[in-house]
Amino acid sequence: MLRVALFGCGRIGRVHAAAVAAHPRAELAWVCDPMEAAAKELAGQYEAEASSDVAAVLADESVGAVIVASPTPTHVDLLTAAVKAGKAVMCEKPIDLDLARVDACWAEIGALSPTVMVGFNRRFDPSFREIRDRVAAGEIGRLEQLVITSRDPAPAPKAYIETSGGLFRDMTIHDFDMARFLLGEVVEVQAMGANLIEPYIAEAGDIDSAVVVLRSADGALAQITNSRRCVFGYDQRVEAFGATGMLTAQNQLPTSVRYAGPDRSEAAAPYQNFFLERYSAAYALELDHFLTAVESGTAPSPSFADGRAALVLADAAAESLRTGTAVRIAG
């Protein structure tokens, strides 16, 4: 049993706590959060210890791994401290909003050959992973076009938007990683954005709608479409088009039941509501991959470098939006 410490007990922290508790090879040892009452409440659900003291948790030699699920501004400090304490780390995305801080973090920990995984859980979604495996196997020939659609069911609250780092670094970063997962390295980014949904998003200097076009190193094109609002649910689709065929992953429904009547046909239940439901299997598979990497001493994926690369694309998209021009990615 690998004993795991969890930093952060908000919404995503609770997802990870449940995943660790349910895994047969893991034990939730600690929940650490500055809000000690919240840490105690979550820890109590899983018979774990609770603390607000990061150093005390990292001093527990029985803990072999930590999950960093705290607010983004705390990621670098917690990740660095955990690596220096000899722990394997799974860190939620993004590593940081500032590329310079990400690079400084690696400069400090890289020589320690750390086991660090970044939480791009969508790589572990069974449908998306199957598309990647079948593309890699050559089933549709050369991959020529990729379409990624990602729309949230409703805008995040004003307070969240104001500290999120912007749509590209907060939301599209998942899609940038998925594009790299399916395409390989990206060499050019062009973005357009708009404010069509909530005035408070524009007031925060952010956008709520975006279309981003990417060019891969081998010439394939990708289009990412994002919106902070989708009235029919959590819209998550991928289409891979190749020289000899196409693979698609459609939205998931609670059941496969459809209705046909005099007023409508093919009516079905709404899409799964949000990421907690849509990606529940992906979170479990992500954790299993991380545990296997720790147990076997192999490098997990997505890596720290993958986390950095996705942030580079997010920064490039922000620059493209600002300048109205395509941005080349330095090799």
PDB file of C-alpha atoms in Angstrom, residues 42-154:
ATOM      1  CA  LEU A  42     -12.342  15.393   4.617  1.00  0.00           C
ATOM      2  CA  ALA A  43      -9.738  13.308   6.436  1.00  0.00           C
ATOM      3  CA  GLY A  44     -12.426  12.008   8.759  1.00  0.00           C
ATOM      4  CA  GLN A  45     -14.293  10.494   5.833  1.00  0.00           C
ATOM      5  CA  TYR A  46     -11.329   8.249   5.053  1.00  0.00           C
ATOM      6  CA  GLU A  47      -9.716   7.708   8.480  1.00  0.00           C
ATOM      7  CA  ALA A  48      -6.726   9.837   7.495  1.00  0.00           C
ATOM      8  CA  GLU A  49      -4.772  12.378   9.519  1.00  0.00           C
ATOM      9  CA  ALA A  50      -5.395  16.096   9.044  1.00  0.00           C
ATOM     10  CA  SER A  51      -3.040  19.043   9.325  1.00  0.00           C
ATOM     11  CA  SER A  52      -2.409  22.588   8.211  1.00  0.00           C
ATOM     12  CA  ASP A  53       1.364  22.096   8.614  1.00  0.00           C
ATOM     13  CA  VAL A  54       3.020  21.238   5.291  1.00  0.00           C
ATOM     14  CA  ALA A  55       6.400  20.475   6.864  1.00  0.00           C
ATOM     15  CA  ALA A  56       4.887  18.056   9.371  1.00  0.00           C
ATOM     16  CA  VAL A  57       3.120  16.111   6.643  1.00  0.00           C
ATOM     17  CA  LEU A  58       6.216  15.930   4.448  1.00  0.00           C
ATOM     18  CA  ALA A  59       8.277  14.783   7.441  1.00  0.00           C
ATOM     19  CA  ASP A  60       6.217  11.582   7.648  1.00  0.00           C
ATOM     20  CA  GLU A  61       8.622   9.007   6.205  1.00  0.00           C
ATOM     21  CA  SER A  62       5.807   6.511   5.684  1.00  0.00           C
ATOM     22  CA  VAL A  63       4.316   8.758   2.984  1.00  0.00           C
ATOM     23  CA  GLY A  64       5.668   7.861  -0.424  1.00  0.00           C
ATOM     24  CA  ALA A  65       3.655  10.186  -2.638  1.00  0.00           C
ATOM     25  CA  VAL A  66       1.725  13.434  -2.540  1.00  0.00           C
ATOM     26  CA  ILE A  67      -1.059  14.869  -4.642  1.00  0.00           C
ATOM     27  CA  VAL A  68      -1.033  18.644  -5.028  1.00  0.00           C
ATOM     28  CA  ALA A  69      -4.625  19.760  -5.515  1.00  0.00           C
ATOM     29  CA  SER A  70      -4.388  23.148  -3.845  1.00  0.00           C
ATOM     30  CA  PRO A  71      -4.889  26.550  -5.552  1.00  0.00           C
ATOM     31  CA  THR A  72      -2.549  27.144  -8.498  1.00  0.00           C
ATOM     32  CA  PRO A  73      -0.366  29.822  -6.814  1.00  0.00           C
ATOM     33  CA  THR A  74       0.705  27.212  -4.226  1.00  0.00           C
ATOM     34  CA  HIS A  75       1.668  24.465  -6.682  1.00  0.00           C
ATOM     35  CA  VAL A  76       5.320  25.325  -7.228  1.00  0.00           C
ATOM     36  CA  ASP A  77       6.175  25.694  -3.539  1.00  0.00           C
ATOM     37  CA  LEU A  78       4.397  22.478  -2.560  1.00  0.00           C
ATOM     38  CA  LEU A  79       5.801  20.520  -5.485  1.00  0.00           C
ATOM     39  CA  THR A  80       9.333  21.701  -4.711  1.00  0.00           C
ATOM     40  CA  ALA A  81       9.048  20.933  -0.994  1.00  0.00           C
ATOM     41  CA  ALA A  82       7.602  17.477  -1.674  1.00  0.00           C
ATOM     42  CA  VAL A  83      10.343  16.537  -4.134  1.00  0.00           C
ATOM     43  CA  LYS A  84      13.030  17.714  -1.696  1.00  0.00           C
ATOM     44  CA  ALA A  85      11.371  15.554   0.949  1.00  0.00           C
ATOM     45  CA  GLY A  86      11.816  12.534  -1.322  1.00  0.00           C
ATOM     46  CA  LYS A  87       8.179  12.146  -2.346  1.00  0.00           C
ATOM     47  CA  ALA A  88       6.719  11.338  -5.736  1.00  0.00           C
ATOM     48  CA  VAL A  89       4.312  14.071  -6.813  1.00  0.00           C
ATOM     49  CA  MET A  90       1.155  14.275  -8.868  1.00  0.00           C
ATOM     50  CA  CYS A  91       0.389  17.978  -9.370  1.00  0.00           C
ATOM     51  CA  GLU A  92      -2.844  19.352 -10.728  1.00  0.00           C
ATOM     52  CA  LYS A  93      -2.642  21.561 -13.796  1.00  0.00           C
ATOM     53  CA  PRO A  94      -1.266  24.105 -14.383  1.00  0.00           C
ATOM     54  CA  ILE A  95       2.085  23.858 -12.627  1.00  0.00           C
ATOM     55  CA  ASP A  96       1.931  27.653 -12.434  1.00  0.00           C
ATOM     56  CA  LEU A  97       0.522  30.527 -14.472  1.00  0.00           C
ATOM     57  CA  ASP A  98       4.002  32.006 -14.995  1.00  0.00           C
ATOM     58  CA  LEU A  99       6.385  30.127 -17.290  1.00  0.00           C
ATOM     59  CA  ALA A 100       9.394  31.686 -15.552  1.00  0.00           C
ATOM     60  CA  ARG A 101       8.265  30.188 -12.230  1.00  0.00           C
ATOM     61  CA  VAL A 102       7.793  26.798 -13.891  1.00  0.00           C
ATOM     62  CA  ASP A 103      11.335  26.927 -15.285  1.00  0.00           C
ATOM     63  CA  ALA A 104      12.758  28.071 -11.947  1.00  0.00           C
ATOM     64  CA  CYS A 105      10.982  25.169 -10.256  1.00  0.00           C
ATOM     65  CA  TRP A 106      12.556  22.625 -12.592  1.00  0.00           C
ATOM     66  CA  ALA A 107      15.966  24.256 -12.205  1.00  0.00           C
ATOM     67  CA  GLU A 108      15.629  23.634  -8.473  1.00  0.00           C
ATOM     68  CA  ILE A 109      14.336  20.045  -8.562  1.00  0.00           C
ATOM     69  CA  GLY A 110      15.484  18.630 -11.907  1.00  0.00           C
ATOM     70  CA  ALA A 111      18.849  17.386 -10.632  1.00  0.00           C
ATOM     71  CA  LEU A 112      16.987  15.254  -8.063  1.00  0.00           C
ATOM     72  CA  SER A 113      15.488  13.127 -10.891  1.00  0.00           C
ATOM     73  CA  PRO A 114      12.046  13.497  -9.365  1.00  0.00           C
ATOM     74  CA  THR A 115       8.952  11.463 -10.115  1.00  0.00           C
ATOM     75  CA  VAL A 116       6.515  14.214 -11.096  1.00  0.00           C
ATOM     76  CA  MET A 117       3.254  13.800 -12.976  1.00  0.00           C
ATOM     77  CA  VAL A 118       0.965  16.632 -14.083  1.00  0.00           C
ATOM     78  CA  GLY A 119      -2.791  16.132 -13.787  1.00  0.00           C
ATOM     79  CA  PHE A 120      -3.982  16.216 -17.369  1.00  0.00           C
ATOM     80  CA  ASN A 121      -6.541  13.551 -16.579  1.00  0.00           C
ATOM     81  CA  ARG A 122      -8.190  13.607 -20.009  1.00  0.00           C
ATOM     82  CA  ARG A 123      -5.306  11.582 -21.416  1.00  0.00           C
ATOM     83  CA  PHE A 124      -6.752   8.712 -19.386  1.00  0.00           C
ATOM     84  CA  ASP A 125     -10.303   9.003 -20.655  1.00  0.00           C
ATOM     85  CA  PRO A 126     -10.925   5.593 -22.279  1.00  0.00           C
ATOM     86  CA  SER A 127     -12.437   7.072 -25.456  1.00  0.00           C
ATOM     87  CA  PHE A 128      -9.723   9.683 -26.007  1.00  0.00           C
ATOM     88  CA  ARG A 129      -6.973   7.170 -25.264  1.00  0.00           C
ATOM     89  CA  GLU A 130      -8.484   4.713 -27.730  1.00  0.00           C
ATOM     90  CA  ILE A 131      -8.432   7.389 -30.423  1.00  0.00           C
ATOM     91  CA  ARG A 132      -4.771   8.067 -29.685  1.00  0.00           C
ATOM     92  CA  ASP A 133      -3.881   4.363 -29.760  1.00  0.00           C
ATOM     93  CA  ARG A 134      -5.717   3.756 -33.029  1.00  0.00           C
ATOM     94  CA  VAL A 135      -4.193   6.833 -34.652  1.00  0.00           C
ATOM     95  CA  ALA A 136      -0.748   5.649 -33.534  1.00  0.00           C
ATOM     96  CA  ALA A 137      -1.479   2.220 -34.985  1.00  0.00           C
ATOM     97  CA  GLY A 138      -2.104   3.821 -38.399  1.00  0.00           C
ATOM     98  CA  GLU A 139      -5.781   2.933 -38.606  1.00  0.00           C
ATOM     99  CA  ILE A 140      -6.735   6.219 -40.299  1.00  0.00           C
ATOM    100  CA  GLY A 141      -3.467   6.748 -42.111  1.00  0.00           C
ATOM    101  CA  ARG A 142      -1.648  10.000 -41.627  1.00  0.00           C
ATOM    102  CA  LEU A 143      -3.468  12.258 -39.162  1.00  0.00           C
ATOM    103  CA  GLU A 144      -4.341  15.417 -41.095  1.00  0.00           C
ATOM    104  CA  GLN A 145      -6.929  17.271 -39.003  1.00  0.00           C
ATOM    105  CA  LEU A 146      -7.915  17.210 -35.345  1.00  0.00           C
ATOM    106  CA  VAL A 147     -11.001  18.868 -33.859  1.00  0.00           C
ATOM    107  CA  ILE A 148     -11.344  19.285 -30.088  1.00  0.00           C
ATOM    108  CA  THR A 149     -14.535  20.728 -28.618  1.00  0.00           C
ATOM    109  CA  SER A 150     -14.669  21.670 -24.946  1.00  0.00           C
ATOM    110  CA  ARG A 151     -17.527  23.720 -23.518  1.00  0.00           C
ATOM    111  CA  ASP A 152     -18.411  24.109 -19.856  1.00  0.00           C
ATOM    112  CA  PRO A 153     -22.075  23.894 -18.825  1.00  0.00           C
ATOM    113  CA  ALA A 154     -21.981  27.326 -17.153  1.00  0.00           C
TER     114      ALA A 154
END
